[in-house]
XYZ file of C-alpha atoms in Angstrom:
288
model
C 7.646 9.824 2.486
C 3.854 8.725 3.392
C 3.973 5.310 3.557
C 0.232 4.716 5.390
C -1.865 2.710 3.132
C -5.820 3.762 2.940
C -8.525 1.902 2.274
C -11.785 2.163 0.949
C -14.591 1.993 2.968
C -17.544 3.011 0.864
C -18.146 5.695 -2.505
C -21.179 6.658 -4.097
C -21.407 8.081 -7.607
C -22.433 12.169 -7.440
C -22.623 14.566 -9.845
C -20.246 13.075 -11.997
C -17.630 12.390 -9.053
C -17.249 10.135 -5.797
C -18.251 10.639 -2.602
C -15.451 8.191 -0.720
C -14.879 7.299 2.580
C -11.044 5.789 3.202
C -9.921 4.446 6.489
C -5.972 4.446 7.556
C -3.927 3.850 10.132
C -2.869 7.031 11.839
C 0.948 7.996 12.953
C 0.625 10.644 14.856
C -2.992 9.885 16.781
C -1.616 6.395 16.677
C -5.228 4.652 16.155
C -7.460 4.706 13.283
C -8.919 6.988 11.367
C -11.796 7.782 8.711
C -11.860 10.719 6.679
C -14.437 11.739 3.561
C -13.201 13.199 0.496
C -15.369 14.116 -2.825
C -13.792 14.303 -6.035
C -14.795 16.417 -9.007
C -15.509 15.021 -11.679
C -12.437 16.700 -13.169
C -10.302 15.097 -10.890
C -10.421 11.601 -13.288
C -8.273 13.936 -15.946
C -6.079 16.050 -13.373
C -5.327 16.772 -9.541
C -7.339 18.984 -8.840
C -7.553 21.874 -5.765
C -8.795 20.844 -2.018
C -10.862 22.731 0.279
C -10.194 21.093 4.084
C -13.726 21.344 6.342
C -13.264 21.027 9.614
C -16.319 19.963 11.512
C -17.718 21.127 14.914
C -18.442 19.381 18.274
C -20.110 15.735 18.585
C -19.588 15.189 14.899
C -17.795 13.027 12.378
C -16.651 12.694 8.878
C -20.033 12.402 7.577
C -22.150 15.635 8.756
C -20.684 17.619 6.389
C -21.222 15.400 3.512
C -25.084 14.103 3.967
C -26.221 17.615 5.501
C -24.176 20.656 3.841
C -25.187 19.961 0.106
C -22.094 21.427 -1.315
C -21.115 18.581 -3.866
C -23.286 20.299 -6.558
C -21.406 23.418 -6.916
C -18.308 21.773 -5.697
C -18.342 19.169 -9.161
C -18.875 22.262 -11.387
C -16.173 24.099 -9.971
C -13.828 21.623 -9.993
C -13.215 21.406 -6.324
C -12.461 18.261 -4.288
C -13.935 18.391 -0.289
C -11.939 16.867 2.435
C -13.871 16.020 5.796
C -11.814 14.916 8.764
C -13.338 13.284 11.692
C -12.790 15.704 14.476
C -11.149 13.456 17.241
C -9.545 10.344 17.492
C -11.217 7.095 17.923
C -11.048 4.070 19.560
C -8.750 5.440 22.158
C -11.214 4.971 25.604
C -9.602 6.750 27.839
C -11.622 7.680 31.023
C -14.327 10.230 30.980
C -13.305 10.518 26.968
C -17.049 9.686 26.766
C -18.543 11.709 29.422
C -19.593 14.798 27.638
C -20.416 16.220 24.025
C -17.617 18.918 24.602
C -14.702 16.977 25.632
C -13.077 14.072 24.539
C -14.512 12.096 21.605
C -16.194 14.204 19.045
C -14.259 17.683 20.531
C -10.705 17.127 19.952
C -10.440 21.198 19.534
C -7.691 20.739 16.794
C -4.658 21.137 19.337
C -1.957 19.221 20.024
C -2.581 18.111 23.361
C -0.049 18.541 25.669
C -1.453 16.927 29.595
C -1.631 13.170 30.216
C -3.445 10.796 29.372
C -4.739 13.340 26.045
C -0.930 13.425 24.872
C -0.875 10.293 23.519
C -3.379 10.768 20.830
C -5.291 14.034 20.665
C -2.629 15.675 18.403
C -5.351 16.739 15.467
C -3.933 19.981 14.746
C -0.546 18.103 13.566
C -3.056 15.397 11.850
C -5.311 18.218 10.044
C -2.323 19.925 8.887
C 0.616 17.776 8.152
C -0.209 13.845 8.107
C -3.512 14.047 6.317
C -2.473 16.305 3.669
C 0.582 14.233 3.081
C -1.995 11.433 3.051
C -4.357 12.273 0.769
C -1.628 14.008 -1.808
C 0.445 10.430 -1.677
C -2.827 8.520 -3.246
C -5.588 10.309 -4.359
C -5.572 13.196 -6.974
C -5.509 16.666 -5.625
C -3.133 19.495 -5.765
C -1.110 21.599 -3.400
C -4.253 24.368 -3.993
C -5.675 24.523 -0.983
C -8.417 26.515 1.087
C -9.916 25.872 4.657
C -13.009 26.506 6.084
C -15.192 24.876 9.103
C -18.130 25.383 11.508
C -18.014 25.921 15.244
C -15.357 23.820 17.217
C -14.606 23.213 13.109
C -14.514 27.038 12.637
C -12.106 27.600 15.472
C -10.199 24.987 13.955
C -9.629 26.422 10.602
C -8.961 29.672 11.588
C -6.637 28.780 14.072
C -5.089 26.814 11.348
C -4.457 29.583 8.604
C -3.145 32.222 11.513
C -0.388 29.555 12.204
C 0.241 29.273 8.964
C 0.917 32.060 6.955
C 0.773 31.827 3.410
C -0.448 28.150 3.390
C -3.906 28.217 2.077
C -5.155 30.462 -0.678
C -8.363 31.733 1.537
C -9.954 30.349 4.919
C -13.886 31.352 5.631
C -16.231 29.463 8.765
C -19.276 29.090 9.972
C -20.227 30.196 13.467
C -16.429 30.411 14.652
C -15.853 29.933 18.555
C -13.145 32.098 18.338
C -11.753 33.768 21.603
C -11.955 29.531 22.997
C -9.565 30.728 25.831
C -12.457 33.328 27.356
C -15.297 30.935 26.791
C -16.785 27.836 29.021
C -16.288 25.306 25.335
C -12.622 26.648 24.967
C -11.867 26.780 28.748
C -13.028 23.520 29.472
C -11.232 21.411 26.654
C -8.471 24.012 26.654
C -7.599 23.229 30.408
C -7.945 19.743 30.335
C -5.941 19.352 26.894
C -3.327 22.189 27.324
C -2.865 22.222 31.293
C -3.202 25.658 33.105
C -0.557 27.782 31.498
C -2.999 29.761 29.432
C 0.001 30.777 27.334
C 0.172 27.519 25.693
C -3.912 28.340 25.008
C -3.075 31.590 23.112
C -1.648 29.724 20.250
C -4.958 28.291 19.618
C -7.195 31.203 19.696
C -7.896 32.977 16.898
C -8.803 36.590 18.683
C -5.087 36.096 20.363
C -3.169 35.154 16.727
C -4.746 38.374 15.541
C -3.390 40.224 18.530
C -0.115 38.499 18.010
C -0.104 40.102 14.065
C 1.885 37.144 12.407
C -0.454 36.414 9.363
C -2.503 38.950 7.502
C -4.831 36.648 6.090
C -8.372 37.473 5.783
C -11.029 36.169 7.399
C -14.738 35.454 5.706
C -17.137 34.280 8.257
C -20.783 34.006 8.525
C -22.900 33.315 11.596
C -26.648 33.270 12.682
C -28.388 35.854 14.899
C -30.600 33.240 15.888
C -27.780 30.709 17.073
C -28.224 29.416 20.449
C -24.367 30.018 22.117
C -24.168 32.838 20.250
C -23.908 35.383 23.222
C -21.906 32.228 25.480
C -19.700 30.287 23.555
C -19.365 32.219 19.629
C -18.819 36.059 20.472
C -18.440 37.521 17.141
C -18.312 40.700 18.395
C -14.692 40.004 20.002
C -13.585 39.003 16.516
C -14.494 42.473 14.999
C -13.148 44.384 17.587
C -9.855 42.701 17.642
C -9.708 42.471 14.200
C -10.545 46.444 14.173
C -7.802 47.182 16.119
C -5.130 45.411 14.202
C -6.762 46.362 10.650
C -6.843 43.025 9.911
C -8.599 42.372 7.118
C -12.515 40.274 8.250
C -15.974 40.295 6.281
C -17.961 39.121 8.610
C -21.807 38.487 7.588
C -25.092 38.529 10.432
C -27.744 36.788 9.235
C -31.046 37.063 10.772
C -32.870 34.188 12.067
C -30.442 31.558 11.212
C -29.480 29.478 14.370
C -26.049 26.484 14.500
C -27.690 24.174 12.462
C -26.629 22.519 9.143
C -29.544 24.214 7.686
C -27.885 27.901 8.299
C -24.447 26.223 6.707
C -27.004 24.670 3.482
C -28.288 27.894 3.139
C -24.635 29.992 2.636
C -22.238 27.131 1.819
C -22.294 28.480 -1.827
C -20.964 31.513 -0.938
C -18.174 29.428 0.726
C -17.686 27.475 -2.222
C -17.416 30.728 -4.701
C -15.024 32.877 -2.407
C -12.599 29.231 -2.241
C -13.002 28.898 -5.600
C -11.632 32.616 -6.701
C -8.669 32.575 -4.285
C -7.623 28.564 -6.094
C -7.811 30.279 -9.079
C -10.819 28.579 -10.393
C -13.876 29.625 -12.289
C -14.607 33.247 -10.002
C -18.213 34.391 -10.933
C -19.694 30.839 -11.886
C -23.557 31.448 -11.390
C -25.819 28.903 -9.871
């Protein structure tokens, strides 16, 4: 039983629902937290279905929420949005502040498994177990739930369905890294985080859970021709192929000129919201 209290830290009235921000004391990072969470108008007469969005590196709770402009749709489909922050916090361990892609703000979504990371980068058990548990225990959303991201975030909920077969009705993302064991991002927090047994790496990389055939779930992804680490860091082009081989089922949409930015996730996080929307059962062809 979830016994964590949260408490409110700020809301603001939109379209008909709340935009909240709730701060608890974490069990399994074993420091604080903040996450953001908008609720539906509907959600005053009902739980109602979550969609988990994992964001990428050097960001927080709160990118998503002031940059993605997905509450519109979200309130007439009756959708709540959960926001994690993407690392711990508060932890200061040495060099945890040193760079954009390691340490605070690129917590990868593992469990970490090499001292001193251990001890509190465990955000793959805090994504997928205590906040869930969390947020069911005192606010009002369902067991519905979809999962979707963008970058280090995109990694992060793909990785996160692949474990998990069965668990949420649909996962989609936004410029996925997502062979992170065969590029400098992934290799660099991967090592550090993980140690050098690149076995224990495989069970966070998407390309490799494909290979490894235990969940059939498809994929929906979008990413910019445009992007800067497109041809370094995002390789799309290994997710097609793998997925090719295995027949595993991927839509996965190139969009010209459209770089990393929150304005390429602005511009298709409708589409997001729609496909969520169909596989939680909700309204399928609402227009905009």
């Amino acid at each position: 039983m979830v016994s964590t209290q949260i408490e409110l830290v700020s809301e603001q009235r939109c379209f008909g629902g709340w935009q909240r921000r709730y701060r608890h004391q974490s069990q399994v990072l074993d420091c604080e937290m903040i996450f953001a969470i908008f609720l539906p108008p509907q959600a005053a007469e009902q739980p109602v279905p979550v969609l988990w969005w994992l964001s990428g590196l050097t960001c927080n709770d709160e990118n998503f929420v002031t940059k993605a402009g997905a509450q519109r749709l979200a309130a007439r489909l009756g959708m709540a949005i959960v926001c994690p922050d993407t690392s711990p916090r508060g932890t200061d361990f040495p060099g945890e502040h040193d760079s954009y892609d390691f340490g605070s703000g690129a917590g990868f979504y593992v469990n970490a498994l090499e001292a001193p990371w251990h001890a509190h980068y465990r955000m793959y058990d805090y994504v997928t177990d205590e906040l869930p548990q969390l947020v069911r225990a005192h606010l009002p959303v369902s067991d519905q739930e979809a999962i979707s991201g963008h970058s280090m975030g995109g990694h992060g909920a793909l990785v996160c369905a692949l474990r998990q077969p069965g668990r949420y009705a649909s996962v989609s993302a936004f410029a996925p890294i997502v062979n992170p064991s065969d590029c400098p991002w992934g290799e660099k927090a991967f090592s550090g985080y993980l140690g050098d047994d690149r076995s224990a790496w495989a069970a966070y990389d998407t390309c490799a859970l494909i290979e490894r055939g235990d969940s059939r779930q498809p994929l929906f992804v979008d990413q910019g021709l445009a992007d800067n680490f497109l041809d370094s860091q995002l390789r799309p082009e290994r997710l097609r192929a793998v997925c090719e081989r295995h027949q595993h089922p991927l839509e996965l949409r190139l969009h010209d000129g459209y770089d990393h930015s929150y304005f390429f996730i602005a511009t298709f996080i409708d589409d997001h919201l729609r496909y969520h929307a169909k596989h939680l059962g909700l309204i399928p062809d609402l227009e905009s």
